[in-house]
Tab-separated table of C-alpha atoms and ligand atoms in Angstrom:
chain	number	residue	atom	x	y	z
A	748	MET	CA	-57.692	-48.433	-85.326
A	749	LYS	CA	-59.324	-46.022	-88.193
A	750	HIS	CA	-59.356	-43.987	-85.944
A	751	MET	CA	-55.378	-44.080	-84.920
A	752	LEU	CA	-54.183	-44.210	-88.251
A	753	LYS	CA	-56.485	-40.878	-89.021
A	754	LEU	CA	-53.896	-39.150	-85.909
A	755	LEU	CA	-51.378	-40.428	-88.126
A	756	PRO	CA	-50.219	-37.584	-90.178
A	757	PHE	CA	-50.766	-35.471	-87.372
A	758	SER	CA	-48.511	-36.794	-85.180
A	759	LEU	CA	-45.812	-37.178	-88.163
A	760	ILE	CA	-46.491	-33.246	-88.258
A	761	LEU	CA	-45.717	-32.938	-84.150
A	762	LEU	CA	-42.532	-35.177	-85.319
A	763	LEU	CA	-41.198	-32.669	-87.915
A	764	ALA	CA	-42.040	-29.813	-86.129
A	765	GLY	CA	-40.480	-31.531	-83.515
A	766	CYS	CA	-37.188	-31.558	-86.135
A	767	GLY	CA	-36.991	-28.370	-86.458
A	768	MET	CA	-36.506	-26.205	-83.309
A	769	GLU	CA	-33.239	-24.902	-82.845
A	770	ASN	CA	-30.680	-27.328	-81.749
A	771	LEU	CA	-33.088	-29.452	-80.083
A	772	SER	CA	-31.382	-32.818	-81.120
A	773	ALA	CA	-29.403	-35.485	-78.444
A	774	LEU	CA	-27.907	-36.687	-82.504
A	775	ASP	CA	-26.096	-33.558	-83.593
A	776	PRO	CA	-24.512	-32.606	-80.143
A	777	ARG	CA	-23.166	-29.102	-79.831
A	778	GLY	CA	-20.590	-30.228	-76.889
A	779	PRO	CA	-18.650	-32.215	-75.550
A	780	VAL	CA	-20.454	-34.108	-73.140
A	781	ALA	CA	-23.270	-34.637	-76.012
A	782	GLU	CA	-20.831	-36.240	-78.500
A	783	MET	CA	-19.421	-38.601	-75.423
A	784	GLN	CA	-23.560	-39.513	-75.382
A	785	LEU	CA	-24.415	-40.531	-78.355
A	786	SER	CA	-21.116	-41.739	-79.422
A	787	LEU	CA	-22.325	-44.076	-76.684
A	788	ILE	CA	-26.064	-44.357	-78.516
A	789	GLN	CA	-24.200	-45.440	-81.172
A	790	LEU	CA	-22.591	-47.804	-79.801
A	791	SER	CA	-25.423	-49.827	-78.027
A	792	LEU	CA	-26.799	-49.187	-81.550
A	793	TYR	CA	-24.180	-51.446	-83.725
A	794	ILE	CA	-24.430	-53.709	-81.463
A	795	MET	CA	-27.808	-54.478	-81.237
A	796	ILE	CA	-27.601	-54.500	-85.089
A	797	PHE	CA	-24.913	-57.070	-84.558
A	798	VAL	CA	-26.870	-59.063	-82.877
A	799	ILE	CA	-30.272	-58.675	-84.921
A	800	VAL	CA	-28.008	-59.400	-88.003
A	801	ILE	CA	-27.437	-62.747	-86.920
A	802	VAL	CA	-29.573	-63.664	-85.426
A	803	PHE	CA	-32.705	-62.661	-88.429
A	804	SER	CA	-28.877	-64.825	-91.060
A	805	ILE	CA	-29.043	-67.718	-88.923
A	806	TYR	CA	-33.207	-67.801	-88.056
A	807	ALA	CA	-33.327	-67.905	-91.895
A	808	PHE	CA	-30.977	-69.937	-92.889
A	809	VAL	CA	-32.536	-72.694	-90.601
A	810	LEU	CA	-35.943	-71.803	-92.240
A	811	ILE	CA	-34.518	-73.151	-95.872
A	812	ARG	CA	-32.030	-75.298	-94.735
A	813	PHE	CA	-34.776	-77.380	-92.068
A	814	ARG	CA	-38.007	-76.979	-94.333
A	815	GLU	CA	-40.377	-80.387	-94.711
A	816	ARG	CA	-39.273	-81.843	-97.790
A	817	PRO	CA	-42.161	-84.025	-100.158
A	818	GLY	CA	-41.266	-87.541	-99.132
A	819	ASP	CA	-38.602	-86.665	-96.195
A	820	THR	CA	-38.922	-88.011	-93.165
A	821	HIS	CA	-34.946	-87.927	-91.837
A	822	ILE	CA	-34.615	-86.064	-88.898
A	823	PRO	CA	-31.633	-84.120	-88.891
A	824	LYS	CA	-29.300	-83.980	-85.769
A	825	GLN	CA	-30.241	-83.074	-83.012
A	826	VAL	CA	-27.594	-80.625	-80.794
A	827	HIS	CA	-29.434	-80.086	-77.419
A	828	GLY	CA	-27.055	-80.634	-75.289
A	829	ASN	CA	-24.010	-78.813	-77.277
A	830	ARG	CA	-21.315	-78.099	-75.471
A	831	THR	CA	-19.871	-76.147	-78.149
A	832	LEU	CA	-22.699	-74.231	-79.289
A	833	GLU	CA	-23.983	-73.715	-75.588
A	834	PHE	CA	-20.377	-72.944	-75.082
A	835	ILE	CA	-20.372	-70.173	-77.635
A	836	TRP	CA	-23.755	-68.863	-77.479
A	837	THR	CA	-22.960	-68.234	-73.159
A	838	THR	CA	-19.835	-66.494	-74.228
A	839	ILE	CA	-20.900	-64.398	-77.871
A	840	PRO	CA	-23.563	-62.017	-75.455
A	841	ILE	CA	-20.775	-62.088	-71.970
A	842	LEU	CA	-18.708	-60.740	-74.466
A	843	LEU	CA	-20.646	-58.052	-75.788
A	844	LEU	CA	-21.715	-56.272	-72.129
A	845	LEU	CA	-18.401	-56.188	-71.325
A	846	LEU	CA	-17.847	-54.055	-74.500
A	847	LEU	CA	-21.149	-52.075	-73.822
A	848	ALA	CA	-21.123	-52.042	-70.331
A	849	ILE	CA	-17.069	-50.440	-69.848
A	850	PRO	CA	-17.286	-47.554	-71.876
A	851	ASN	CA	-20.353	-46.710	-69.968
A	852	VAL	CA	-19.223	-47.322	-67.140
A	853	MET	CA	-16.381	-45.575	-67.236
A	854	ASP	CA	-18.643	-42.737	-69.122
A	855	THR	CA	-20.861	-42.379	-66.298
A	856	PHE	CA	-18.216	-42.137	-63.618
A	857	THR	CA	-17.214	-39.183	-65.813
A	858	LEU	CA	-20.012	-37.137	-65.716
A	859	ALA	CA	-20.587	-38.080	-62.490
A	860	ASP	CA	-17.230	-35.906	-61.774
A	861	THR	CA	-18.413	-32.065	-61.993
A	862	GLY	CA	-14.547	-31.355	-61.496
A	863	ILE	CA	-15.168	-29.648	-57.967
A	864	PRO	CA	-15.020	-31.897	-55.273
A	865	ASP	CA	-15.648	-30.536	-51.686
A	866	GLU	CA	-12.721	-30.347	-50.007
A	867	GLY	CA	-10.950	-28.557	-53.546
A	868	VAL	CA	-10.431	-28.673	-57.550
A	869	ASP	CA	-9.835	-31.372	-59.140
A	870	GLU	CA	-6.811	-32.011	-61.339
A	871	GLU	CA	-8.831	-32.291	-63.818
A	872	LEU	CA	-9.468	-28.746	-64.512
A	873	LEU	CA	-6.289	-27.669	-63.261
A	874	ASP	CA	-4.020	-26.915	-66.817
A	875	GLU	CA	-0.629	-27.121	-67.180
A	876	ASP	CA	0.309	-24.840	-65.145
A	877	ASP	CA	-1.998	-25.927	-62.413
A	878	GLU	CA	-3.850	-23.010	-62.853
A	879	VAL	CA	-7.486	-23.862	-62.673
A	880	GLN	CA	-8.923	-23.054	-65.788
A	881	ASP	CA	-12.477	-21.004	-66.079
A	882	TYR	CA	-15.503	-22.474	-64.673
A	883	VAL	CA	-18.934	-21.476	-63.513
A	884	VAL	CA	-21.249	-22.331	-60.722
A	885	ILE	CA	-24.904	-22.233	-61.899
A	886	GLU	CA	-27.962	-22.911	-60.160
A	887	ALA	CA	-30.893	-24.947	-61.888
A	888	HIS	CA	-34.044	-24.591	-59.723
A	889	ALA	CA	-37.463	-25.879	-61.530
A	890	HIS	CA	-40.933	-24.618	-60.251
A	891	GLN	CA	-43.742	-25.300	-61.714
A	892	PHE	CA	-42.962	-24.387	-64.640
A	893	TRP	CA	-40.368	-22.638	-65.053
A	894	TRP	CA	-36.309	-22.117	-64.393
A	895	GLU	CA	-34.666	-20.071	-62.069
A	896	PHE	CA	-31.071	-19.647	-62.229
A	897	VAL	CA	-28.760	-18.133	-59.962
A	898	TYR	CA	-25.325	-17.946	-60.165
A	899	PRO	CA	-24.229	-17.695	-57.049
A	900	ASP	CA	-20.324	-16.945	-57.101
A	901	LEU	CA	-21.754	-13.883	-59.594
A	902	GLY	CA	-24.699	-12.267	-57.340
A	903	VAL	CA	-27.075	-12.594	-60.462
A	904	ASN	CA	-29.962	-14.375	-60.937
A	905	ALA	CA	-31.519	-15.118	-64.075
A	906	GLY	CA	-35.230	-15.918	-65.724
A	907	GLN	CA	-35.979	-19.048	-67.978
A	908	ASP	CA	-32.340	-17.513	-70.327
A	909	MET	CA	-29.214	-19.632	-69.013
A	910	TYR	CA	-26.452	-17.492	-70.148
A	911	ILE	CA	-22.869	-19.678	-70.153
A	912	PRO	CA	-19.193	-18.743	-71.183
A	913	THR	CA	-18.531	-20.733	-74.976
A	914	ASP	CA	-15.364	-23.002	-73.841
A	915	THR	CA	-15.737	-23.217	-70.632
A	916	ARG	CA	-17.043	-25.589	-68.041
A	917	VAL	CA	-20.487	-25.015	-67.039
A	918	ILE	CA	-21.019	-26.851	-63.578
A	919	VAL	CA	-24.923	-26.804	-62.866
A	920	GLU	CA	-26.134	-27.665	-60.074
A	921	LEU	CA	-30.233	-28.783	-59.490
A	922	GLU	CA	-32.712	-28.185	-57.491
A	923	ALA	CA	-36.961	-28.097	-57.557
A	924	SER	CA	-39.333	-26.629	-55.426
A	925	ASP	CA	-42.029	-27.810	-55.687
A	926	VAL	CA	-42.030	-31.306	-57.848
A	927	ILE	CA	-39.237	-33.458	-59.834
A	928	HIS	CA	-38.375	-31.825	-62.745
A	929	SER	CA	-35.522	-32.972	-65.571
A	930	PHE	CA	-32.961	-30.479	-67.090
A	931	TRP	CA	-31.999	-31.654	-70.700
A	932	VAL	CA	-30.666	-29.486	-73.012
A	933	PRO	CA	-30.525	-32.270	-75.701
A	934	ALA	CA	-27.515	-30.676	-77.429
A	935	LEU	CA	-25.298	-30.214	-75.026
A	936	ALA	CA	-25.905	-32.667	-71.620
A	937	GLY	CA	-28.437	-34.260	-69.447
A	938	LYS	CA	-30.533	-35.543	-68.483
A	939	GLN	CA	-30.855	-35.139	-64.454
A	940	ASP	CA	-33.201	-35.037	-62.495
A	941	ASN	CA	-34.225	-32.433	-60.135
A	942	VAL	CA	-35.387	-33.670	-56.884
A	943	PRO	CA	-37.307	-31.506	-54.286
A	944	GLY	CA	-34.619	-31.612	-51.695
A	945	ILE	CA	-31.564	-33.240	-53.377
A	946	THR	CA	-28.829	-30.603	-54.909
A	947	ASN	CA	-28.061	-33.292	-57.838
A	948	ASP	CA	-25.130	-31.628	-60.411
A	949	LEU	CA	-23.938	-32.148	-64.032
A	950	TRP	CA	-21.585	-30.541	-66.354
A	951	PHE	CA	-21.266	-29.361	-69.446
A	952	GLU	CA	-19.222	-26.945	-71.759
A	953	ALA	CA	-19.904	-25.413	-75.420
A	954	PRO	CA	-17.342	-24.594	-77.635
A	955	GLU	CA	-19.630	-23.042	-80.089
A	956	GLU	CA	-21.790	-19.612	-79.694
A	957	GLY	CA	-25.853	-20.384	-79.819
A	958	ILE	CA	-28.785	-20.792	-79.000
A	959	TYR	CA	-29.201	-24.144	-77.509
A	960	MET	CA	-33.060	-25.193	-76.846
A	961	GLY	CA	-33.684	-27.229	-73.492
A	962	LYS	CA	-36.716	-28.770	-71.875
A	963	CYS	CA	-38.273	-30.406	-68.418
A	964	THR	CA	-38.213	-34.291	-69.008
A	965	GLU	CA	-40.758	-35.488	-66.078
A	966	ILE	CA	-43.457	-34.821	-66.426
A	967	CYS	CA	-44.794	-32.679	-63.814
A	968	GLY	CA	-48.074	-31.298	-63.891
A	969	PRO	CA	-49.818	-29.991	-66.617
A	970	SER	CA	-48.175	-27.258	-68.597
A	971	HIS	CA	-44.774	-29.941	-68.068
A	972	TRP	CA	-45.054	-29.936	-71.727
A	973	LEU	CA	-44.885	-26.175	-71.955
A	974	MET	CA	-41.330	-25.992	-70.188
A	975	ASP	CA	-39.496	-24.927	-72.193
A	976	PHE	CA	-35.473	-22.843	-71.181
A	977	LYS	CA	-32.878	-21.755	-73.735
A	978	VAL	CA	-28.748	-22.399	-72.904
A	979	VAL	CA	-27.281	-19.009	-74.117
A	980	ALA	CA	-23.657	-19.821	-75.095
A	981	VAL	CA	-21.923	-16.200	-75.399
A	982	ASP	CA	-17.840	-15.687	-75.133
A	983	PRO	CA	-16.766	-14.666	-72.327
A	984	ASP	CA	-16.183	-11.492	-72.645
A	985	THR	CA	-19.875	-11.040	-72.799
A	986	PHE	CA	-20.748	-13.229	-70.390
A	987	ASP	CA	-18.933	-11.845	-67.890
A	988	SER	CA	-20.297	-7.509	-69.181
A	989	TRP	CA	-24.161	-9.309	-68.562
A	990	ALA	CA	-23.685	-10.754	-65.726
A	991	GLU	CA	-22.277	-7.592	-64.143
A	992	THR	CA	-24.959	-5.553	-65.482
A	993	MET	CA	-27.523	-8.320	-64.495
A	994	ALA	CA	-25.686	-8.432	-60.684
A	995	GLU	CA	-25.740	-4.675	-60.570
A	996	PRO	CA	-28.687	-2.804	-63.288
A	997	PRO	CA	-27.947	0.423	-64.491
A	998	GLU	CA	-30.986	2.863	-62.582
A	999	ASP	CA	-32.594	3.516	-65.632
A	1000	GLN	CA	-34.126	-0.161	-65.254
A	1001	LEU	CA	-36.270	0.894	-62.510
A	1002	GLU	CA	-36.212	4.704	-63.839
A	1003	PRO	CA	-36.700	4.441	-67.153
A	1004	GLU	CA	-36.935	7.495	-70.240
A	1005	GLY	CA	-40.379	8.732	-70.943
A	1006	GLU	CA	-43.744	9.084	-69.463
A	1007	VAL	CA	-45.154	6.038	-70.551
A	1008	ALA	CA	-42.037	3.725	-69.481
A	1009	VAL	CA	-43.039	5.909	-65.942
A	1010	GLU	CA	-46.003	4.950	-65.544
A	1011	GLY	CA	-45.609	1.666	-66.693
A	1012	ARG	CA	-42.246	0.845	-64.263
A	1013	ASP	CA	-44.829	2.393	-61.616
A	1014	ILE	CA	-47.879	-0.514	-62.321
A	1015	PHE	CA	-44.819	-2.462	-62.815
A	1016	VAL	CA	-43.977	-2.261	-58.968
A	1017	GLU	CA	-47.373	-1.891	-57.745
A	1018	ASN	CA	-48.529	-5.668	-59.205
A	1019	CYS	CA	-45.286	-7.103	-60.854
A	1020	ILE	CA	-42.288	-6.760	-58.620
A	1021	ALA	CA	-42.988	-8.258	-55.354
A	1022	CYS	CA	-42.619	-11.706	-57.734
A	1023	HIS	CA	-40.279	-10.203	-61.185
A	1024	ALA	CA	-36.702	-9.320	-59.353
A	1025	ILE	CA	-35.309	-6.226	-61.038
A	1026	GLY	CA	-31.900	-7.128	-59.955
A	1027	ASP	CA	-32.194	-7.940	-56.918
A	1028	GLU	CA	-34.587	-5.505	-55.939
A	1029	GLY	CA	-38.006	-7.459	-55.688
A	1030	GLY	CA	-38.816	-10.784	-55.397
A	1031	ASN	CA	-38.001	-14.224	-56.777
A	1032	THR	CA	-41.686	-16.787	-56.646
A	1033	GLY	CA	-41.536	-15.545	-61.049
A	1034	PRO	CA	-38.413	-15.775	-63.359
A	1035	ASN	CA	-36.408	-12.575	-62.364
A	1036	PHE	CA	-36.927	-9.471	-65.470
A	1037	THR	CA	-33.727	-7.749	-65.061
A	1038	ASN	CA	-33.161	-8.317	-69.467
A	1039	TYR	CA	-36.858	-9.702	-69.803
A	1040	SER	CA	-36.396	-7.676	-73.010
A	1041	GLU	CA	-33.948	-10.739	-73.988
A	1042	ARG	CA	-36.132	-12.945	-73.992
A	1043	THR	CA	-37.555	-15.016	-77.603
A	1044	VAL	CA	-40.479	-15.585	-75.725
A	1045	VAL	CA	-43.229	-15.040	-73.563
A	1046	ALA	CA	-43.587	-17.369	-70.726
A	1047	GLY	CA	-41.367	-19.633	-72.387
A	1048	PHE	CA	-43.290	-20.765	-75.025
A	1049	LEU	CA	-45.215	-18.082	-76.231
A	1050	GLU	CA	-43.195	-15.280	-79.455
A	1051	TYR	CA	-42.267	-12.433	-77.602
A	1052	SER	CA	-45.205	-9.755	-78.732
A	1053	ASP	CA	-46.960	-6.980	-77.175
A	1054	ASP	CA	-50.167	-8.720	-77.338
A	1055	ASN	CA	-48.531	-12.368	-75.931
A	1056	LEU	CA	-47.528	-9.966	-73.121
A	1057	HIS	CA	-50.863	-8.765	-73.224
A	1058	ASP	CA	-51.925	-11.957	-73.330
A	1059	TRP	CA	-50.036	-13.629	-70.751
A	1060	ILE	CA	-51.232	-10.701	-67.966
A	1061	ARG	CA	-54.458	-11.217	-68.786
A	1062	ASP	CA	-54.528	-14.126	-68.349
A	1063	PRO	CA	-52.155	-16.446	-67.276
A	1064	ASP	CA	-54.086	-20.199	-66.307
A	1065	SER	CA	-55.599	-20.392	-70.437
A	1066	LEU	CA	-51.951	-20.115	-71.444
A	1067	LYS	CA	-50.089	-22.449	-68.936
A	1068	PRO	CA	-52.457	-24.423	-67.334
A	1069	GLY	CA	-51.674	-25.012	-63.520
A	1070	ASN	CA	-48.887	-21.876	-63.192
A	1071	GLU	CA	-48.794	-20.176	-60.411
A	1072	MET	CA	-48.867	-16.464	-61.658
A	1073	PRO	CA	-52.373	-14.932	-60.928
A	1074	GLY	CA	-54.350	-13.418	-63.631
A	1075	PHE	CA	-54.263	-8.774	-63.873
A	1076	GLY	CA	-57.539	-8.545	-65.330
A	1077	GLU	CA	-59.609	-4.905	-66.268
A	1078	GLU	CA	-59.854	-3.613	-62.847
A	1079	ALA	CA	-56.024	-4.238	-61.650
A	1080	ILE	CA	-55.514	-3.274	-65.093
A	1081	SER	CA	-57.283	-1.026	-67.592
A	1082	ASP	CA	-56.330	-1.716	-70.967
A	1083	ASP	CA	-54.193	1.916	-71.176
A	1084	GLU	CA	-52.306	1.510	-68.645
A	1085	MET	CA	-51.067	-2.455	-69.912
A	1086	ASP	CA	-49.939	-0.878	-72.806
A	1087	ALA	CA	-47.930	1.547	-71.040
A	1088	LEU	CA	-46.757	-1.151	-68.565
A	1089	ILE	CA	-45.814	-3.003	-71.737
A	1090	GLU	CA	-43.321	-0.597	-73.356
A	1091	TYR	CA	-42.126	-0.582	-69.446
A	1092	ILE	CA	-40.955	-4.235	-69.875
A	1093	ASN	CA	-39.995	-3.936	-73.391
A	1094	THR	CA	-37.225	-1.522	-72.507
A	1095	LEU	CA	-35.893	-3.779	-69.781
A	1096	SER	CA	-32.562	-4.745	-71.039
A	1097	VAL	CA	-28.806	-5.966	-69.698
A	1098	LEU	CA	-26.683	-6.488	-73.047
A	1099	ASP	CA	-26.943	-3.709	-74.656
A	1100	GLU	CA	-26.207	-1.233	-71.973
B	860	CU	CU1	-41.040	-30.019	-65.576
């Protein structure tokens, strides 16, 4: 007990630190799906408060009204088998459960319906003139311990940051390459499992531009707690140009300017590109690097800085245990080469082109 008490301030700090993370609260919804989910939480909360208040009031009343008084030996009226009472306390819970069930079941069906069944587009996605409203399909592949976002209709593969256009239905197809993970962007939508061999889907919309934190919420290995990602909502025009450049990055992505960056490019091609593609050149065993320098974090959780990039490349396992990336010691990449490599990585962007 003593030890647990000692931990209390620490866990409070952790709790408060969690609250401080940007847009990471299901209680502060930023889109229609999260709003729907919050209203279900609130409905159950109100019903629970109602039940607690009634039950505890009756409890308090009975305790006081029927307490044993000195000299009073009379037994109060017994109500065992009282039909009226039994009817009341059976009916009220049934009504409360119905009140809870109806919106829950209705919303479950609404949320399960992405709007594009296999046969064609759902009416909900059609506007008054029967035109299909904008939507974007994104495959979210979960890996130990990072997220790959594939835009099949746009030819884009992005690592860790899921760019989406505002005010557009985003349909996410959830897949996993190793174990079970779970997709959750508290302020927008979720959670839904990524299960190997099965494709689950969900949809959401973000009316406002912004960065929305996402988390894996299924324990998936030693670094599960570091499996963060971001949903970056930008206006549709910016999204279109982002997607275009991601699909076909400008040539200087692989032909950078400056001697050091060129040296870094060579080191990247030699050591990294087999797993970290740029555009569609290279492998996808690790996150795509086309827009790497636009990230705000390294490896999903370390502040973006040259030092953190350096430490990560040297010994990823010490920072994120159990991840698949091999470390590159000084015998593989010398300190000078590392500086050049990082300088090159820092040139990789698409939004400012
Ligand atoms: Cu996971």
